Amino acid sequence: MLPTAFLVGLLLTSTIATEKSARIFGGAQVQPGELPFNALIELTKHDNSVRTSCGSVLSMQWILTSSSSVQQDSTRPGAFTVFAGKYDLLQREGSEQSRSVQRVLCHPEFDGSVEGQNDIALLLLAKSLSFNDYVQPVALETNWMVYPTGVATISGYGSIRADGSKASYLTRWSVTIMAPEICIATLASSNLSLFCTDPATCEGDWGAPLVQRRGDQWVQIGLMSSGTQCVFFGPPTYYTHVARFFSWINETISTPVADEPDGAVRPVSGVLLIGALFTATLYYLTHKQYITQ
């Protein structure tokens, strides 16, 4: 039986922090090469102001993020810039790679009417990333039938305090996944595509990856959707359950895209890459000791 978590694409591979004052909202500084799948997304607005959000590297050309953070400007892909391998936000680093965005693909059923419903999106880069010690793709959880549990790690570039103080580096924090009945109790309407943790995020962390360690790699189980209270206690932080959208992700990155008359970009039906199945088999064979325990 194949594992419930495997890499997306042809050959995707993934690679504890020194405590300092600050968080994703109050946590630890991420050291260069420690969480190499993080991506900083910058959006230049019409007034030339810059809005930041977060994402994760899926492959050399695809970034995973939230629809809520990019949909409003999805028809202006050139307004987005993605930075991979970015750790220090105050200076240029030898590890960072910047790429313009060619396409913004929001989930076709996301409309923002229900909090967090189908809140997931993909960015197609205009130029491929180069994988090295500082930039690597993340593995994705694929078993949507199992509700996430335990402790997970959230990392991002958002504000570090409620007063809007900006982070000066990529930060991380450990959070506890809450029981589904607790998550549902604080939602305006039932939403099975979300799960929640104790609060840990702040403004600018939209789309940030929530991961768990599996054997020798990080597996992304969620991405930050809502909950920017910037507090230690109160309403939880909500995450899109990535496994529920694995088929959409895999099909989207494996097929060509076409421009529509209305300016939107939608996936064109096609055949999934054989590489995904090859990778799943390779992952199983090389990580069998972790799966069978």
PDB file of C-alpha atoms in Angstrom:
ATOM      1  CA  MET A   1       0.000   0.000   0.000  1.00  0.00           C
ATOM      2  CA  LEU A   2       1.319   3.456  -0.930  1.00  0.00           C
ATOM      3  CA  PRO A   3       1.991   6.007   1.840  1.00  0.00           C
ATOM      4  CA  THR A   4      -0.574   8.704   2.613  1.00  0.00           C
ATOM      5  CA  ALA A   5       1.975  11.447   2.024  1.00  0.00           C
ATOM      6  CA  PHE A   6       4.128  11.728  -1.068  1.00  0.00           C
ATOM      7  CA  LEU A   7       5.786  14.341  -3.202  1.00  0.00           C
ATOM      8  CA  VAL A   8       4.114  16.202  -6.056  1.00  0.00           C
ATOM      9  CA  GLY A   9       5.857  16.291  -9.445  1.00  0.00           C
ATOM     10  CA  LEU A  10       8.776  14.352 -10.850  1.00  0.00           C
ATOM     11  CA  LEU A  11      11.434  14.350  -8.137  1.00  0.00           C
ATOM     12  CA  LEU A  12      10.534  16.531  -5.183  1.00  0.00           C
ATOM     13  CA  THR A  13      12.610  16.301  -2.041  1.00  0.00           C
ATOM     14  CA  SER A  14      12.473  18.163   1.245  1.00  0.00           C
ATOM     15  CA  THR A  15      15.366  18.829   3.714  1.00  0.00           C
ATOM     16  CA  ILE A  16      15.353  23.031  15.396  1.00  0.00           C
ATOM     17  CA  ALA A  17      15.487  26.508  15.561  1.00  0.00           C
ATOM     18  CA  THR A  18      17.549  28.941  17.671  1.00  0.00           C
ATOM     19  CA  GLU A  19      15.173  30.830  19.962  1.00  0.00           C
ATOM     20  CA  LYS A  20      15.087  34.614  19.557  1.00  0.00           C
ATOM     21  CA  SER A  21      12.643  37.336  20.477  1.00  0.00           C
ATOM     22  CA  ALA A  22       9.820  37.308  17.883  1.00  0.00           C
ATOM     23  CA  ARG A  23       7.410  34.708  16.381  1.00  0.00           C
ATOM     24  CA  ILE A  24       5.459  33.921  13.272  1.00  0.00           C
ATOM     25  CA  PHE A  25       3.519  35.646  15.946  1.00  0.00           C
ATOM     26  CA  GLY A  26       6.197  35.461  18.612  1.00  0.00           C
ATOM     27  CA  GLY A  27       8.346  32.398  17.866  1.00  0.00           C
ATOM     28  CA  ALA A  28      11.781  31.354  16.726  1.00  0.00           C
ATOM     29  CA  GLN A  29      13.970  32.469  13.875  1.00  0.00           C
ATOM     30  CA  VAL A  30      14.252  29.956  11.043  1.00  0.00           C
ATOM     31  CA  GLN A  31      17.859  29.299  10.134  1.00  0.00           C
ATOM     32  CA  PRO A  32      18.930  29.263   6.447  1.00  0.00           C
ATOM     33  CA  GLY A  33      18.221  25.842   4.952  1.00  0.00           C
ATOM     34  CA  GLU A  34      16.032  24.739   7.871  1.00  0.00           C
ATOM     35  CA  LEU A  35      12.592  25.034   6.229  1.00  0.00           C
ATOM     36  CA  PRO A  36      13.541  25.385   2.542  1.00  0.00           C
ATOM     37  CA  PHE A  37       9.984  25.093   1.195  1.00  0.00           C
ATOM     38  CA  ASN A  38       8.817  28.523   2.428  1.00  0.00           C
ATOM     39  CA  ALA A  39       7.961  31.222  -0.106  1.00  0.00           C
ATOM     40  CA  LEU A  40       7.432  34.950   0.410  1.00  0.00           C
ATOM     41  CA  ILE A  41       4.823  36.450  -1.934  1.00  0.00           C
ATOM     42  CA  GLU A  42       4.853  40.189  -2.625  1.00  0.00           C
ATOM     43  CA  LEU A  43       1.974  41.947  -4.359  1.00  0.00           C
ATOM     44  CA  THR A  44       2.483  45.470  -5.720  1.00  0.00           C
ATOM     45  CA  LYS A  45      -0.883  47.231  -5.516  1.00  0.00           C
ATOM     46  CA  HIS A  46      -2.161  49.915  -7.912  1.00  0.00           C
ATOM     47  CA  ASP A  47      -0.957  52.622  -5.519  1.00  0.00           C
ATOM     48  CA  ASN A  48       2.544  51.010  -5.496  1.00  0.00           C
ATOM     49  CA  SER A  49       2.157  49.825  -1.903  1.00  0.00           C
ATOM     50  CA  VAL A  50       3.351  46.267  -1.257  1.00  0.00           C
ATOM     51  CA  ARG A  51       1.269  43.574   0.458  1.00  0.00           C
ATOM     52  CA  THR A  52       2.937  40.342   1.555  1.00  0.00           C
ATOM     53  CA  SER A  53       1.630  36.833   2.067  1.00  0.00           C
ATOM     54  CA  CYS A  54       3.133  33.367   2.288  1.00  0.00           C
ATOM     55  CA  GLY A  55       3.252  30.140   0.334  1.00  0.00           C
ATOM     56  CA  SER A  56       5.131  26.897  -0.100  1.00  0.00           C
ATOM     57  CA  VAL A  57       7.254  25.484  -2.921  1.00  0.00           C
ATOM     58  CA  LEU A  58       5.585  22.500  -4.639  1.00  0.00           C
ATOM     59  CA  SER A  59       7.913  22.177  -7.609  1.00  0.00           C
ATOM     60  CA  MET A  60      10.365  24.257  -9.613  1.00  0.00           C
ATOM     61  CA  GLN A  61       7.481  26.246 -11.115  1.00  0.00           C
ATOM     62  CA  TRP A  62       4.541  26.006  -8.700  1.00  0.00           C
ATOM     63  CA  ILE A  63       3.790  27.752  -5.395  1.00  0.00           C
ATOM     64  CA  LEU A  64       0.891  26.793  -3.095  1.00  0.00           C
ATOM     65  CA  THR A  65      -0.957  29.561  -1.211  1.00  0.00           C
ATOM     66  CA  SER A  66      -4.468  30.711  -0.221  1.00  0.00           C
ATOM     67  CA  SER A  67      -7.061  32.053  -2.664  1.00  0.00           C
ATOM     68  CA  SER A  68      -8.090  34.720  -0.166  1.00  0.00           C
ATOM     69  CA  SER A  69      -4.642  36.324  -0.368  1.00  0.00           C
ATOM     70  CA  VAL A  70      -4.384  36.480  -4.167  1.00  0.00           C
ATOM     71  CA  GLN A  71      -7.845  36.344  -5.748  1.00  0.00           C
ATOM     72  CA  GLN A  72      -8.489  40.078  -5.831  1.00  0.00           C
ATOM     73  CA  ASP A  73      -5.471  40.553  -8.106  1.00  0.00           C
ATOM     74  CA  SER A  74      -5.530  37.176  -9.863  1.00  0.00           C
ATOM     75  CA  THR A  75      -5.898  38.817 -13.284  1.00  0.00           C
ATOM     76  CA  ARG A  76      -2.666  40.780 -12.692  1.00  0.00           C
ATOM     77  CA  PRO A  77      -0.065  38.001 -12.304  1.00  0.00           C
ATOM     78  CA  GLY A  78       2.722  40.445 -13.160  1.00  0.00           C
ATOM     79  CA  ALA A  79       1.986  42.321  -9.926  1.00  0.00           C
ATOM     80  CA  PHE A  80       3.230  39.336  -7.896  1.00  0.00           C
ATOM     81  CA  THR A  81       6.822  38.440  -7.064  1.00  0.00           C
ATOM     82  CA  VAL A  82       7.796  35.224  -5.290  1.00  0.00           C
ATOM     83  CA  PHE A  83      10.931  34.879  -3.179  1.00  0.00           C
ATOM     84  CA  ALA A  84      12.213  31.402  -2.313  1.00  0.00           C
ATOM     85  CA  GLY A  85      15.141  30.747   0.008  1.00  0.00           C
ATOM     86  CA  LYS A  86      14.405  34.019   1.823  1.00  0.00           C
ATOM     87  CA  TYR A  87      15.347  34.099   5.506  1.00  0.00           C
ATOM     88  CA  ASP A  88      16.558  37.617   6.337  1.00  0.00           C
ATOM     89  CA  LEU A  89      13.979  40.192   5.237  1.00  0.00           C
ATOM     90  CA  LEU A  90      16.249  43.191   5.761  1.00  0.00           C
ATOM     91  CA  GLN A  91      18.875  42.364   3.174  1.00  0.00           C
ATOM     92  CA  ARG A  92      19.517  40.430   0.006  1.00  0.00           C
ATOM     93  CA  GLU A  93      20.940  36.987   0.618  1.00  0.00           C
ATOM     94  CA  GLY A  94      22.933  34.591  -1.479  1.00  0.00           C
ATOM     95  CA  SER A  95      20.280  31.959  -0.789  1.00  0.00           C
ATOM     96  CA  GLU A  96      17.274  33.865  -2.155  1.00  0.00           C
ATOM     97  CA  GLN A  97      15.706  33.449  -5.577  1.00  0.00           C
ATOM     98  CA  SER A  98      13.124  35.910  -6.901  1.00  0.00           C
ATOM     99  CA  ARG A  99      10.663  34.997  -9.647  1.00  0.00           C
ATOM    100  CA  SER A 100       7.837  36.794 -11.401  1.00  0.00           C
ATOM    101  CA  VAL A 101       4.457  35.068 -11.640  1.00  0.00           C
ATOM    102  CA  GLN A 102       2.997  33.913 -14.950  1.00  0.00           C
ATOM    103  CA  ARG A 103      -0.413  32.634 -13.776  1.00  0.00           C
ATOM    104  CA  VAL A 104      -2.591  32.874 -10.651  1.00  0.00           C
ATOM    105  CA  LEU A 105      -4.950  29.903 -10.338  1.00  0.00           C
ATOM    106  CA  CYS A 106      -7.520  30.147  -7.562  1.00  0.00           C
ATOM    107  CA  HIS A 107      -9.686  27.154  -6.753  1.00  0.00           C
ATOM    108  CA  PRO A 108     -12.691  27.376  -9.125  1.00  0.00           C
ATOM    109  CA  GLU A 109     -15.173  27.050  -6.241  1.00  0.00           C
ATOM    110  CA  PHE A 110     -13.656  29.724  -4.010  1.00  0.00           C
ATOM    111  CA  ASP A 111     -15.833  32.833  -3.752  1.00  0.00           C
ATOM    112  CA  GLY A 112     -15.225  34.012  -0.192  1.00  0.00           C
ATOM    113  CA  SER A 113     -18.899  33.685   0.759  1.00  0.00           C
ATOM    114  CA  VAL A 114     -18.167  30.951   3.323  1.00  0.00           C
ATOM    115  CA  GLU A 115     -15.185  31.522   5.580  1.00  0.00           C
ATOM    116  CA  GLY A 116     -12.255  29.431   4.364  1.00  0.00           C
ATOM    117  CA  GLN A 117     -14.305  27.399   1.866  1.00  0.00           C
ATOM    118  CA  ASN A 118     -11.993  26.125  -0.916  1.00  0.00           C
ATOM    119  CA  ASP A 119      -9.379  28.668   0.170  1.00  0.00           C
ATOM    120  CA  ILE A 120      -6.454  27.413  -1.862  1.00  0.00           C
ATOM    121  CA  ALA A 121      -4.564  28.681  -4.909  1.00  0.00           C
ATOM    122  CA  LEU A 122      -1.555  27.962  -7.092  1.00  0.00           C
ATOM    123  CA  LEU A 123       0.973  30.368  -8.617  1.00  0.00           C
ATOM    124  CA  LEU A 124       2.796  29.399 -11.804  1.00  0.00           C
ATOM    125  CA  LEU A 125       6.242  30.987 -11.915  1.00  0.00           C
ATOM    126  CA  ALA A 126       7.523  32.563 -15.122  1.00  0.00           C
ATOM    127  CA  LYS A 127      10.934  30.958 -14.584  1.00  0.00           C
ATOM    128  CA  SER A 128      11.826  27.762 -12.780  1.00  0.00           C
ATOM    129  CA  LEU A 129      13.464  27.775  -9.367  1.00  0.00           C
ATOM    130  CA  SER A 130      16.805  26.078  -8.817  1.00  0.00           C
ATOM    131  CA  PHE A 131      16.761  23.532  -6.007  1.00  0.00           C
ATOM    132  CA  ASN A 132      19.649  23.633  -3.530  1.00  0.00           C
ATOM    133  CA  ASP A 133      20.208  23.528   0.234  1.00  0.00           C
ATOM    134  CA  TYR A 134      18.022  26.625   0.726  1.00  0.00           C
ATOM    135  CA  VAL A 135      15.189  25.993  -1.755  1.00  0.00           C
ATOM    136  CA  GLN A 136      13.379  22.644  -1.791  1.00  0.00           C
ATOM    137  CA  PRO A 137       9.788  21.466  -2.400  1.00  0.00           C
ATOM    138  CA  VAL A 138       7.522  20.241   0.381  1.00  0.00           C
ATOM    139  CA  ALA A 139       5.693  16.907   0.458  1.00  0.00           C
ATOM    140  CA  LEU A 140       1.889  17.004   0.674  1.00  0.00           C
ATOM    141  CA  GLU A 141      -0.474  15.017   2.862  1.00  0.00           C
ATOM    142  CA  THR A 142      -2.887  13.082   0.640  1.00  0.00           C
ATOM    143  CA  ASN A 143      -5.142  11.165   3.062  1.00  0.00           C
ATOM    144  CA  TRP A 144      -8.161  13.483   3.349  1.00  0.00           C
ATOM    145  CA  MET A 145     -10.144  10.920   5.350  1.00  0.00           C
ATOM    146  CA  VAL A 146      -7.909  11.288   8.429  1.00  0.00           C
ATOM    147  CA  TYR A 147      -8.423  14.440  10.507  1.00  0.00           C
ATOM    148  CA  PRO A 148      -5.068  16.050  11.437  1.00  0.00           C
ATOM    149  CA  THR A 149      -3.944  15.609  15.047  1.00  0.00           C
ATOM    150  CA  GLY A 150      -0.975  16.343  17.262  1.00  0.00           C
ATOM    151  CA  VAL A 151       1.561  19.158  17.132  1.00  0.00           C
ATOM    152  CA  ALA A 152       2.507  20.933  13.912  1.00  0.00           C
ATOM    153  CA  THR A 153       4.864  23.707  12.816  1.00  0.00           C
ATOM    154  CA  ILE A 154       3.659  26.943  11.220  1.00  0.00           C
ATOM    155  CA  SER A 155       6.182  29.267   9.567  1.00  0.00           C
ATOM    156  CA  GLY A 156       5.788  32.596   7.824  1.00  0.00           C
ATOM    157  CA  TYR A 157       6.824  36.184   7.166  1.00  0.00           C
ATOM    158  CA  GLY A 158       3.886  38.006   8.808  1.00  0.00           C
ATOM    159  CA  SER A 159       3.820  40.604  11.575  1.00  0.00           C
ATOM    160  CA  ILE A 160       5.309  39.601  14.916  1.00  0.00           C
ATOM    161  CA  ARG A 161       3.081  41.734  17.157  1.00  0.00           C
ATOM    162  CA  ALA A 162      -0.477  43.038  17.186  1.00  0.00           C
ATOM    163  CA  ASP A 163       0.817  46.575  16.629  1.00  0.00           C
ATOM    164  CA  GLY A 164       1.823  45.579  13.109  1.00  0.00           C
ATOM    165  CA  SER A 165       5.562  45.315  13.743  1.00  0.00           C
ATOM    166  CA  LYS A 166       7.092  43.608  10.726  1.00  0.00           C
ATOM    167  CA  ALA A 167       9.201  40.495  10.975  1.00  0.00           C
ATOM    168  CA  SER A 168      12.848  40.872  10.055  1.00  0.00           C
ATOM    169  CA  TYR A 169      13.262  37.175   9.230  1.00  0.00           C
ATOM    170  CA  LEU A 170      11.314  34.000   8.559  1.00  0.00           C
ATOM    171  CA  THR A 171       9.898  32.661  11.835  1.00  0.00           C
ATOM    172  CA  ARG A 172       8.345  29.413  13.061  1.00  0.00           C
ATOM    173  CA  TRP A 173       6.192  28.257  15.951  1.00  0.00           C
ATOM    174  CA  SER A 174       4.805  24.944  17.239  1.00  0.00           C
ATOM    175  CA  VAL A 175       1.009  24.755  17.498  1.00  0.00           C
ATOM    176  CA  THR A 176      -1.455  22.135  18.730  1.00  0.00           C
ATOM    177  CA  ILE A 177      -4.194  20.940  16.379  1.00  0.00           C
ATOM    178  CA  MET A 178      -7.613  21.250  18.044  1.00  0.00           C
ATOM    179  CA  ALA A 179     -10.416  18.708  18.030  1.00  0.00           C
ATOM    180  CA  PRO A 180     -12.940  19.176  15.194  1.00  0.00           C
ATOM    181  CA  GLU A 181     -15.813  19.995  17.556  1.00  0.00           C
ATOM    182  CA  ILE A 182     -13.833  22.943  18.931  1.00  0.00           C
ATOM    183  CA  CYS A 183     -13.055  24.223  15.440  1.00  0.00           C
ATOM    184  CA  ILE A 184     -16.657  23.927  14.271  1.00  0.00           C
ATOM    185  CA  ALA A 185     -17.972  25.703  17.369  1.00  0.00           C
ATOM    186  CA  THR A 186     -16.181  28.940  16.461  1.00  0.00           C
ATOM    187  CA  LEU A 187     -17.129  28.966  12.765  1.00  0.00           C
ATOM    188  CA  ALA A 188     -20.119  30.859  11.398  1.00  0.00           C
ATOM    189  CA  SER A 189     -20.981  27.824   9.244  1.00  0.00           C
ATOM    190  CA  SER A 190     -19.798  24.242   8.980  1.00  0.00           C
ATOM    191  CA  ASN A 191     -16.754  23.902   6.729  1.00  0.00           C
ATOM    192  CA  LEU A 192     -15.186  20.496   6.330  1.00  0.00           C
ATOM    193  CA  SER A 193     -12.269  21.863   4.319  1.00  0.00           C
ATOM    194  CA  LEU A 194     -10.862  23.592   7.437  1.00  0.00           C
ATOM    195  CA  PHE A 195      -9.218  22.522  10.672  1.00  0.00           C
ATOM    196  CA  CYS A 196      -7.755  24.710  13.410  1.00  0.00           C
ATOM    197  CA  THR A 197      -4.949  25.156  15.945  1.00  0.00           C
ATOM    198  CA  ASP A 198      -4.333  27.394  18.906  1.00  0.00           C
ATOM    199  CA  PRO A 199      -3.666  30.981  17.709  1.00  0.00           C
ATOM    200  CA  ALA A 200      -0.193  31.699  16.343  1.00  0.00           C
ATOM    201  CA  THR A 201      -0.527  33.835  13.216  1.00  0.00           C
ATOM    202  CA  CYS A 202      -0.709  37.530  12.416  1.00  0.00           C
ATOM    203  CA  GLU A 203      -1.207  39.865   9.456  1.00  0.00           C
ATOM    204  CA  GLY A 204       0.832  38.763   6.452  1.00  0.00           C
ATOM    205  CA  ASP A 205       0.828  35.051   7.316  1.00  0.00           C
ATOM    206  CA  TRP A 206      -1.994  34.218   4.873  1.00  0.00           C
ATOM    207  CA  GLY A 207      -1.147  31.082   2.935  1.00  0.00           C
ATOM    208  CA  ALA A 208       1.646  30.067   5.344  1.00  0.00           C
ATOM    209  CA  PRO A 209       2.381  26.305   5.358  1.00  0.00           C
ATOM    210  CA  LEU A 210       1.509  24.138   8.373  1.00  0.00           C
ATOM    211  CA  VAL A 211       3.738  21.053   8.404  1.00  0.00           C
ATOM    212  CA  GLN A 212       4.523  17.956  10.438  1.00  0.00           C
ATOM    213  CA  ARG A 213       7.715  15.935  10.496  1.00  0.00           C
ATOM    214  CA  ARG A 214       7.366  12.463   8.960  1.00  0.00           C
ATOM    215  CA  GLY A 215      10.530  10.422   9.055  1.00  0.00           C
ATOM    216  CA  ASP A 216      13.223  12.515   7.400  1.00  0.00           C
ATOM    217  CA  GLN A 217      10.966  15.061   5.678  1.00  0.00           C
ATOM    218  CA  TRP A 218       8.386  17.773   6.271  1.00  0.00           C
ATOM    219  CA  VAL A 219       4.840  17.082   5.097  1.00  0.00           C
ATOM    220  CA  GLN A 220       2.408  19.970   4.576  1.00  0.00           C
ATOM    221  CA  ILE A 221      -0.994  19.269   6.089  1.00  0.00           C
ATOM    222  CA  GLY A 222      -2.512  22.750   5.919  1.00  0.00           C
ATOM    223  CA  LEU A 223      -2.144  26.344   4.806  1.00  0.00           C
ATOM    224  CA  MET A 224      -3.177  29.358   6.856  1.00  0.00           C
ATOM    225  CA  SER A 225      -6.620  30.580   5.793  1.00  0.00           C
ATOM    226  CA  SER A 226      -8.028  32.816   8.543  1.00  0.00           C
ATOM    227  CA  GLY A 227      -7.390  33.907  12.097  1.00  0.00           C
ATOM    228  CA  THR A 228      -5.059  36.900  12.289  1.00  0.00           C
ATOM    229  CA  GLN A 229      -5.812  37.979  15.851  1.00  0.00           C
ATOM    230  CA  CYS A 230      -2.097  38.283  16.768  1.00  0.00           C
ATOM    231  CA  VAL A 231      -2.851  37.027  20.268  1.00  0.00           C
ATOM    232  CA  PHE A 232      -1.782  34.073  22.379  1.00  0.00           C
ATOM    233  CA  PHE A 233      -5.315  33.306  23.580  1.00  0.00           C
ATOM    234  CA  GLY A 234      -8.663  33.549  21.823  1.00  0.00           C
ATOM    235  CA  PRO A 235     -10.187  32.313  18.557  1.00  0.00           C
ATOM    236  CA  PRO A 236      -8.078  29.647  16.827  1.00  0.00           C
ATOM    237  CA  THR A 237      -6.171  29.918  13.582  1.00  0.00           C
ATOM    238  CA  TYR A 238      -7.860  28.100  10.685  1.00  0.00           C
ATOM    239  CA  TYR A 239      -6.111  26.145   7.960  1.00  0.00           C
ATOM    240  CA  THR A 240      -7.202  24.720   4.632  1.00  0.00           C
ATOM    241  CA  HIS A 241      -6.963  20.925   4.843  1.00  0.00           C
ATOM    242  CA  VAL A 242      -4.518  20.396   1.963  1.00  0.00           C
ATOM    243  CA  ALA A 243      -5.248  16.678   1.535  1.00  0.00           C
ATOM    244  CA  ARG A 244      -8.837  17.470   0.520  1.00  0.00           C
ATOM    245  CA  PHE A 245      -7.493  19.323  -2.493  1.00  0.00           C
ATOM    246  CA  PHE A 246      -4.676  17.007  -3.509  1.00  0.00           C
ATOM    247  CA  SER A 247      -6.439  15.822  -6.671  1.00  0.00           C
ATOM    248  CA  TRP A 248      -7.110  19.415  -7.743  1.00  0.00           C
ATOM    249  CA  ILE A 249      -3.489  20.389  -7.049  1.00  0.00           C
ATOM    250  CA  ASN A 250      -2.050  17.423  -8.904  1.00  0.00           C
ATOM    251  CA  GLU A 251      -4.338  17.833 -11.904  1.00  0.00           C
ATOM    252  CA  THR A 252      -3.743  21.587 -12.104  1.00  0.00           C
ATOM    253  CA  ILE A 253       0.043  21.413 -12.068  1.00  0.00           C
ATOM    254  CA  SER A 254       0.012  18.494 -14.502  1.00  0.00           C
ATOM    255  CA  THR A 255      -2.074  20.109 -17.240  1.00  0.00           C
ATOM    256  CA  PRO A 256      -1.712  23.191 -19.430  1.00  0.00           C
ATOM    257  CA  VAL A 257      -3.649  26.354 -18.667  1.00  0.00           C
ATOM    258  CA  ALA A 258      -5.618  28.614 -20.988  1.00  0.00           C
ATOM    259  CA  ASP A 259      -6.598  32.259 -20.812  1.00  0.00           C
ATOM    260  CA  GLU A 260     -10.353  32.837 -20.782  1.00  0.00           C
ATOM    261  CA  PRO A 261     -12.155  35.791 -22.432  1.00  0.00           C
ATOM    262  CA  ASP A 262     -12.971  37.268 -19.024  1.00  0.00           C
ATOM    263  CA  GLY A 263      -9.290  37.440 -18.126  1.00  0.00           C
ATOM    264  CA  ALA A 264      -9.425  34.576 -15.647  1.00  0.00           C
ATOM    265  CA  VAL A 265      -7.155  31.574 -15.954  1.00  0.00           C
ATOM    266  CA  ARG A 266      -8.600  28.081 -15.726  1.00  0.00           C
ATOM    267  CA  PRO A 267      -7.006  24.639 -16.046  1.00  0.00           C
ATOM    268  CA  VAL A 268      -7.511  22.706 -19.274  1.00  0.00           C
ATOM    269  CA  SER A 269      -8.383  19.045 -18.911  1.00  0.00           C
ATOM    270  CA  GLY A 270      -5.563  16.668 -19.716  1.00  0.00           C
ATOM    271  CA  VAL A 271      -3.674  13.594 -18.621  1.00  0.00           C
ATOM    272  CA  LEU A 272      -1.925  13.537 -15.243  1.00  0.00           C
ATOM    273  CA  LEU A 273       1.835  13.176 -15.277  1.00  0.00           C
ATOM    274  CA  ILE A 274       3.108   9.654 -14.888  1.00  0.00           C
ATOM    275  CA  GLY A 275       5.844  11.217 -12.797  1.00  0.00           C
ATOM    276  CA  ALA A 276       3.502  11.573  -9.815  1.00  0.00           C
ATOM    277  CA  LEU A 277       2.949   7.809  -9.667  1.00  0.00           C
ATOM    278  CA  PHE A 278       6.642   7.192 -10.185  1.00  0.00           C
ATOM    279  CA  THR A 279       7.480   9.530  -7.320  1.00  0.00           C
ATOM    280  CA  ALA A 280       4.949   7.883  -5.015  1.00  0.00           C
ATOM    281  CA  THR A 281       6.502   4.486  -5.677  1.00  0.00           C
ATOM    282  CA  LEU A 282      10.016   5.854  -5.202  1.00  0.00           C
ATOM    283  CA  TYR A 283       9.005   7.491  -1.933  1.00  0.00           C
ATOM    284  CA  TYR A 284       7.509   4.241  -0.659  1.00  0.00           C
ATOM    285  CA  LEU A 285      10.611   2.237  -1.495  1.00  0.00           C
ATOM    286  CA  THR A 286      13.040   4.730   0.044  1.00  0.00           C
ATOM    287  CA  HIS A 287      10.954   5.395   3.198  1.00  0.00           C
ATOM    288  CA  LYS A 288       9.541   1.935   3.774  1.00  0.00           C
ATOM    289  CA  GLN A 289      11.085   1.710   7.237  1.00  0.00           C
ATOM    290  CA  TYR A 290       8.994   4.681   8.432  1.00  0.00           C
ATOM    291  CA  ILE A 291       5.767   3.452   6.839  1.00  0.00           C
ATOM    292  CA  THR A 292       5.819  -0.074   8.222  1.00  0.00           C
ATOM    293  CA  GLN A 293       6.603   0.894  11.806  1.00  0.00           C
TER     294      GLN A 293
END
